[in-house]
Tab-separated table of C-alpha atoms in Angstrom:
chain	number	residue	atom	x	y	z
A	1	MET	CA	-1.748	13.573	25.444
A	2	VAL	CA	-0.067	14.939	22.346
A	3	THR	CA	-2.707	15.882	19.767
A	4	SER	CA	-2.426	16.732	16.088
A	5	SER	CA	-3.168	20.401	16.798
A	6	HIS	CA	-0.384	20.445	19.417
A	7	GLU	CA	2.044	18.968	16.886
A	8	ALA	CA	1.111	21.411	14.145
A	9	ALA	CA	1.374	24.447	16.441
A	10	HIS	CA	5.103	23.904	16.929
A	11	ARG	CA	6.079	21.710	13.949
A	12	ILE	CA	5.164	24.535	11.581
A	13	PHE	CA	8.313	26.278	12.851
A	14	GLN	CA	10.365	23.224	11.832
A	15	GLU	CA	8.795	23.129	8.379
A	16	TYR	CA	9.186	26.898	7.952
A	17	PRO	CA	12.092	28.003	10.190
A	18	GLY	CA	11.874	31.535	8.829
A	19	LEU	CA	8.324	31.836	10.186
A	20	PHE	CA	9.601	33.419	13.396
A	21	SER	CA	10.566	36.556	11.480
A	22	GLY	CA	6.897	37.198	10.718
A	23	VAL	CA	5.812	36.188	14.216
A	24	SER	CA	8.344	38.483	15.882
A	25	GLN	CA	7.162	41.398	13.748
A	26	ALA	CA	3.535	40.642	14.594
A	27	LEU	CA	4.408	40.570	18.296
A	28	GLY	CA	6.429	43.788	18.109
A	29	LEU	CA	9.639	42.150	19.276
A	30	GLY	CA	11.933	44.311	17.136
A	31	LEU	CA	14.526	41.630	16.452
A	32	SER	CA	17.010	42.011	13.666
A	33	PRO	CA	15.939	40.091	10.519
A	34	ILE	CA	16.868	36.409	10.739
A	35	ALA	CA	19.394	35.414	8.125
A	36	SER	CA	19.391	31.646	8.662
A	37	VAL	CA	17.854	28.983	10.891
A	38	SER	CA	18.846	25.416	11.741
A	39	VAL	CA	16.810	22.779	13.558
A	40	LEU	CA	18.435	21.399	16.722
A	41	PRO	CA	17.730	18.248	18.796
A	42	THR	CA	14.878	18.707	21.260
A	43	ASP	CA	15.936	16.123	23.844
A	44	LEU	CA	17.063	17.932	27.006
A	45	THR	CA	17.271	14.804	29.159
A	46	GLU	CA	20.078	14.694	31.701
A	47	ALA	CA	22.029	11.617	32.821
A	48	ARG	CA	19.627	11.208	35.718
A	49	PRO	CA	16.333	9.502	34.779
A	50	VAL	CA	14.242	12.647	34.301
A	51	GLU	CA	13.150	13.170	30.721
A	52	ARG	CA	12.598	16.727	29.567
A	53	ARG	CA	11.823	17.280	25.936
A	54	LEU	CA	11.052	20.473	24.066
A	55	ASP	CA	8.540	20.582	21.243
A	56	THR	CA	10.800	22.398	18.759
A	57	LEU	CA	14.269	23.926	19.072
A	58	LEU	CA	15.842	26.183	16.438
A	59	ARG	CA	19.116	28.058	16.226
A	60	CYS	CA	18.528	31.418	14.587
A	61	GLU	CA	21.220	33.592	13.007
A	62	THR	CA	20.213	37.235	12.702
A	63	GLU	CA	21.665	39.790	10.323
A	64	ASP	CA	22.813	42.231	12.997
A	65	ASP	CA	22.231	40.834	16.502
A	66	GLY	CA	24.089	37.531	16.414
A	67	SER	CA	22.637	34.110	17.206
A	68	PHE	CA	19.947	32.957	19.592
A	69	LEU	CA	18.033	29.764	20.374
A	70	LEU	CA	14.294	29.633	19.759
A	71	ALA	CA	12.441	27.075	21.894
A	72	VAL	CA	8.847	26.608	20.666
A	73	GLU	CA	6.239	25.039	22.935
A	74	ALA	CA	2.620	24.354	21.959
A	75	GLN	CA	0.410	24.759	25.024
A	76	GLY	CA	-3.203	23.616	24.950
A	77	LYS	CA	-4.218	24.429	28.526
A	78	LYS	CA	-3.016	25.947	31.772
A	79	ASP	CA	-0.441	23.754	33.510
A	80	PRO	CA	1.193	25.071	36.704
A	81	ASP	CA	3.981	22.514	36.386
A	82	LYS	CA	4.947	23.804	32.963
A	83	THR	CA	6.537	27.039	34.147
A	84	GLY	CA	9.139	25.057	36.096
A	85	SER	CA	9.903	22.983	33.013
A	86	TRP	CA	10.211	26.094	30.860
A	87	ALA	CA	12.635	27.696	33.304
A	88	TYR	CA	14.670	24.493	33.241
A	89	TYR	CA	14.679	24.409	29.440
A	90	LEU	CA	16.030	27.944	29.151
A	91	SER	CA	18.685	27.461	31.831
A	92	TYR	CA	19.796	24.174	30.308
A	93	LEU	CA	19.933	25.587	26.792
A	94	TYR	CA	21.978	28.570	27.910
A	95	SER	CA	24.374	26.277	29.776
A	96	LYS	CA	24.725	23.842	26.876
A	97	TYR	CA	24.894	26.163	23.876
A	98	ARG	CA	26.116	29.413	25.463
A	99	LEU	CA	23.582	31.292	23.370
A	100	PRO	CA	20.680	33.464	24.567
A	101	PRO	CA	17.499	31.327	24.578
A	102	LEU	CA	14.026	32.630	23.763
A	103	LEU	CA	10.861	30.710	24.623
A	104	LEU	CA	7.876	31.047	22.277
A	105	VAL	CA	4.619	29.514	23.532
A	106	VAL	CA	1.908	28.960	20.899
A	107	CYS	CA	-1.659	28.873	22.250
A	108	GLN	CA	-5.051	28.421	20.629
A	109	ASP	CA	-7.225	30.031	23.296
A	110	ARG	CA	-6.987	33.368	25.056
A	111	ALA	CA	-7.203	32.079	28.611
A	112	THR	CA	-4.191	29.816	28.150
A	113	ALA	CA	-2.297	32.567	26.329
A	114	GLU	CA	-2.926	35.084	29.106
A	115	TRP	CA	-1.741	32.539	31.683
A	116	ALA	CA	1.367	31.635	29.670
A	117	GLU	CA	2.538	35.214	29.101
A	118	ARG	CA	2.646	36.172	32.782
A	119	PRO	CA	6.218	36.625	34.018
A	120	VAL	CA	7.269	34.067	36.631
A	121	HIS	CA	9.757	35.297	39.218
A	122	ILE	CA	11.962	32.518	40.589
A	123	GLY	CA	13.622	33.179	43.944
A	124	PRO	CA	12.858	35.206	47.084
A	125	SER	CA	10.234	37.888	46.573
A	126	LYS	CA	12.694	40.651	47.492
A	127	TRP	CA	15.352	39.377	45.093
A	128	PRO	CA	14.180	36.994	42.334
A	129	ALA	CA	17.213	35.209	40.950
A	130	LEU	CA	15.526	34.456	37.628
A	131	THR	CA	12.492	35.760	35.772
A	132	LEU	CA	10.760	33.603	33.174
A	133	ARG	CA	9.238	35.723	30.393
A	134	PRO	CA	7.759	33.585	27.614
A	135	LEU	CA	6.881	35.186	24.309
A	136	VAL	CA	3.326	34.053	23.570
A	137	ALA	CA	1.631	33.751	20.178
A	138	GLY	CA	-2.105	33.221	20.314
A	139	PRO	CA	-5.483	34.516	19.163
A	140	GLN	CA	-4.974	37.662	21.245
A	141	ASN	CA	-2.011	38.913	19.213
A	142	MET	CA	-1.551	36.871	16.026
A	143	PRO	CA	-2.828	38.679	12.916
A	144	SER	CA	-6.152	37.516	11.524
A	145	ILE	CA	-5.196	37.186	7.860
A	146	LYS	CA	-8.336	37.311	5.718
A	147	ASP	CA	-6.892	38.729	2.495
A	148	PRO	CA	-5.640	36.127	-0.033
A	149	ALA	CA	-2.951	38.529	-1.261
A	150	GLU	CA	-1.670	39.014	2.286
A	151	ALA	CA	-1.809	35.273	2.940
A	152	ARG	CA	0.153	34.633	-0.258
A	153	LYS	CA	3.006	36.865	0.967
A	154	ASP	CA	3.717	34.580	3.941
A	155	LEU	CA	1.880	31.252	3.758
A	156	ALA	CA	3.496	29.955	6.945
A	157	LEU	CA	2.352	32.982	8.965
A	158	ALA	CA	-1.117	32.680	7.429
A	159	ALA	CA	-1.207	28.998	8.411
A	160	LEU	CA	-0.207	29.884	11.970
A	161	SER	CA	-2.908	32.558	11.930
A	162	ALA	CA	-5.481	29.862	11.132
A	163	ILE	CA	-4.113	27.525	13.812
A	164	THR	CA	-4.055	30.148	16.578
A	165	HIS	CA	-7.508	31.466	15.613
A	166	ALA	CA	-9.004	27.968	15.300
A	167	ASP	CA	-11.754	28.715	17.843
A	168	ASP	CA	-12.537	32.247	16.638
A	169	PRO	CA	-15.880	32.925	14.904
A	170	ASP	CA	-14.068	34.474	11.906
A	171	VAL	CA	-11.675	31.564	11.325
A	172	GLY	CA	-13.724	30.676	8.236
A	173	ALA	CA	-12.609	33.908	6.553
A	174	ILE	CA	-8.968	33.099	7.365
A	175	LEU	CA	-9.307	29.599	5.915
A	176	LYS	CA	-11.033	30.932	2.801
A	177	ALA	CA	-8.217	33.432	2.239
A	178	LEU	CA	-5.673	30.622	2.580
A	179	SER	CA	-7.498	28.349	0.153
A	180	LYS	CA	-7.604	31.179	-2.396
A	181	ALA	CA	-3.910	31.953	-1.855
A	182	LEU	CA	-2.974	28.296	-2.346
A	183	GLN	CA	-4.832	27.966	-5.641
A	184	ASP	CA	-1.936	29.359	-7.645
A	185	THR	CA	0.789	27.932	-5.386
A	186	PRO	CA	2.978	25.033	-6.554
A	187	GLU	CA	1.783	21.721	-5.149
A	188	ALA	CA	5.083	21.021	-3.395
A	189	VAL	CA	4.687	24.293	-1.483
A	190	ALA	CA	0.965	23.959	-0.831
A	191	ASP	CA	0.909	20.350	0.422
A	192	PRO	CA	2.682	20.873	3.776
A	193	VAL	CA	0.603	24.005	4.439
A	194	ILE	CA	-2.609	22.060	3.801
A	195	GLU	CA	-1.459	19.234	6.078
A	196	LEU	CA	-0.348	21.511	8.933
A	197	ILE	CA	-3.592	23.466	8.938
A	198	SER	CA	-5.616	20.250	8.943
A	199	GLN	CA	-3.617	18.961	11.900
A	200	GLY	CA	-3.645	22.289	13.704
A	201	LEU	CA	-7.424	22.602	13.617
A	202	GLY	CA	-7.744	19.201	15.277
A	203	LYS	CA	-11.364	18.163	15.844
A	204	ARG	CA	-12.754	21.679	15.992
A	205	PRO	CA	-15.696	22.683	13.768
A	206	ALA	CA	-13.262	24.720	11.657
A	207	ALA	CA	-11.533	21.483	10.636
A	208	GLU	CA	-14.606	20.361	8.698
A	209	HIS	CA	-14.792	23.762	7.001
A	210	TRP	CA	-11.135	23.454	5.960
A	211	ARG	CA	-11.683	19.934	4.637
A	212	ASN	CA	-14.551	21.194	2.504
A	213	LEU	CA	-12.404	24.026	1.135
A	214	VAL	CA	-9.620	21.586	0.259
A	215	ALA	CA	-12.109	19.319	-1.480
A	216	THR	CA	-13.518	22.190	-3.572
A	217	ASP	CA	-11.143	25.144	-3.910
A	218	LEU	CA	-8.054	22.906	-3.947
A	219	SER	CA	-9.562	19.920	-5.732
A	220	PHE	CA	-6.619	19.662	-8.134
A	221	TYR	CA	-4.123	18.768	-5.390
A	222	THR	CA	-3.290	15.135	-4.699
A	223	SER	CA	-1.799	15.295	-1.193
A	224	PRO	CA	-2.727	12.520	1.264
A	225	ILE	CA	-5.068	14.782	3.196
A	226	SER	CA	-6.833	16.041	0.078
A	227	GLU	CA	-7.310	12.492	-1.200
A	228	GLU	CA	-8.610	11.424	2.196
A	229	ILE	CA	-11.067	14.310	2.201
A	230	ARG	CA	-12.298	13.467	-1.280
A	231	ASP	CA	-12.724	9.793	-0.396
A	232	GLU	CA	-14.774	10.807	2.630
A	233	GLY	CA	-16.811	13.151	0.470
A	234	ARG	CA	-17.504	10.433	-2.110
A	235	ALA	CA	-18.550	7.991	0.636
A	236	GLN	CA	-20.781	10.621	2.210
A	237	GLY	CA	-22.341	11.347	-1.176
A	238	ARG	CA	-23.107	7.662	-1.733
A	239	ALA	CA	-24.657	7.394	1.724
A	240	GLU	CA	-26.840	10.450	1.141
A	241	GLY	CA	-27.952	9.031	-2.213
A	242	ARG	CA	-29.008	5.725	-0.657
A	243	SER	CA	-30.819	7.537	2.155
A	244	ARG	CA	-32.794	9.583	-0.362
A	245	ALA	CA	-33.632	6.433	-2.317
A	246	ILE	CA	-34.935	4.673	0.796
A	247	LEU	CA	-37.119	7.624	1.722
A	248	ARG	CA	-38.409	7.921	-1.837
A	249	VAL	CA	-39.361	4.235	-2.039
A	250	LEU	CA	-41.168	4.372	1.292
A	251	ASP	CA	-42.936	7.572	0.270
A	252	LYS	CA	-44.107	6.028	-3.025
A	253	ARG	CA	-45.372	2.991	-1.133
A	254	ASP	CA	-47.208	5.213	1.382
A	255	ILE	CA	-45.253	3.827	4.343
A	256	PRO	CA	-44.881	6.693	6.842
A	257	LEU	CA	-41.835	7.217	9.032
A	258	THR	CA	-41.673	8.899	12.404
A	259	ASP	CA	-39.276	11.840	12.766
A	260	ASP	CA	-36.851	9.644	14.713
A	261	GLN	CA	-36.967	6.916	12.048
A	262	ARG	CA	-36.420	9.440	9.266
A	263	GLU	CA	-33.423	10.868	11.150
A	264	GLN	CA	-32.025	7.357	11.595
A	265	VAL	CA	-32.097	6.863	7.831
A	266	THR	CA	-30.679	10.268	6.898
A	267	THR	CA	-27.827	10.172	9.431
A	268	CYS	CA	-26.689	6.617	8.705
A	269	THR	CA	-23.317	6.478	6.913
A	270	ASP	CA	-22.875	2.697	6.793
A	271	LEU	CA	-23.339	1.780	3.127
A	272	ASP	CA	-23.913	-1.909	3.900
A	273	VAL	CA	-26.733	-1.093	6.306
A	274	LEU	CA	-28.244	1.383	3.846
A	275	ASP	CA	-28.155	-1.230	1.084
A	276	VAL	CA	-30.082	-3.666	3.304
A	277	TRP	CA	-32.611	-0.989	4.198
A	278	LEU	CA	-33.069	-0.090	0.535
A	279	ASP	CA	-33.750	-3.732	-0.388
A	280	ARG	CA	-36.212	-4.088	2.495
A	281	ALA	CA	-37.978	-0.818	1.637
A	282	ILE	CA	-39.308	-2.517	-1.501
A	283	THR	CA	-41.149	-5.274	0.402
A	284	ILE	CA	-41.878	-4.211	3.987
A	285	THR	CA	-45.395	-3.280	5.074
A	286	SER	CA	-44.461	-1.000	8.018
A	287	ALA	CA	-41.542	1.262	8.849
A	288	ASP	CA	-40.729	-0.753	11.962
A	289	GLU	CA	-39.728	-3.699	9.776
A	290	LEU	CA	-36.979	-1.578	8.235
A	291	PHE	CA	-35.021	-1.551	11.489
A	292	THR	CA	-35.417	-5.155	12.702
A	293	GLU	CA	-32.227	-6.998	13.593
A	294	GLU	CA	-32.545	-9.139	10.486
A	295	SER	CA	-32.031	-6.007	8.426
A	296	GLU	CA	-28.472	-5.529	9.701
A	297	PRO	CA	-25.684	-7.052	7.578
A	298	GLN	CA	-24.096	-10.109	9.121
A	299	ASP	CA	-20.339	-10.565	9.574
């Protein structure tokens, strides 16, 4: 299943085609500086009914070493079938475009990255006809950018740093550096970076940390994700306020709650239910009455 973090891990190269210059330097590839990049179609389907589709495909023009094709794949887990597909992609691309293809695999965990970067020899053991050698970007080799000034120099690389280090304990420092770097960045430049990072973090704990940073450090932006975050924050604030009011009323009326009942009140986020509970808190004689079926709002 294609997830938002999968999409962000490769789509960032479409949004910022020049990003590979920073990635190649970080990986010690030693390529000539890229002068220009163009996005190419990713559909590699043949006439026969077998669909093969890359995540992202770019044509890169270097300053000194000519042109090459950059195929970017986001890989979330080990998949033995994928190496055959990757070998097909590179052979097909070379046949179609007559340009040297390079496969970049973006991973968000070390185990997958270590699996992806192993060379795959295709052919008899004594004479492999082809060798698949993906270039892998992941938490094991992408820079951990924690300095706002460094992040500001290359926002796309800093965003990829956050995406590839999404599961690392120090990802919070990377996200904080990015939020600081984006504070004095034009909104048109900052918006896609904010969106890609949000998508790239997926449902990981770091995603909530990023949403909080956007809602506070970047509160002046009006991108869809920032507005969504603020709406969620306002709704959460209203829910917390109602929960506190319910507990205060019950406390003033000397109606005790068990730990489980108190947790049920404080973790509820349904404003309609909380409103009913608040009204009932004024008249009930025991905590059990707060949670009777009659207390739930009716459709």
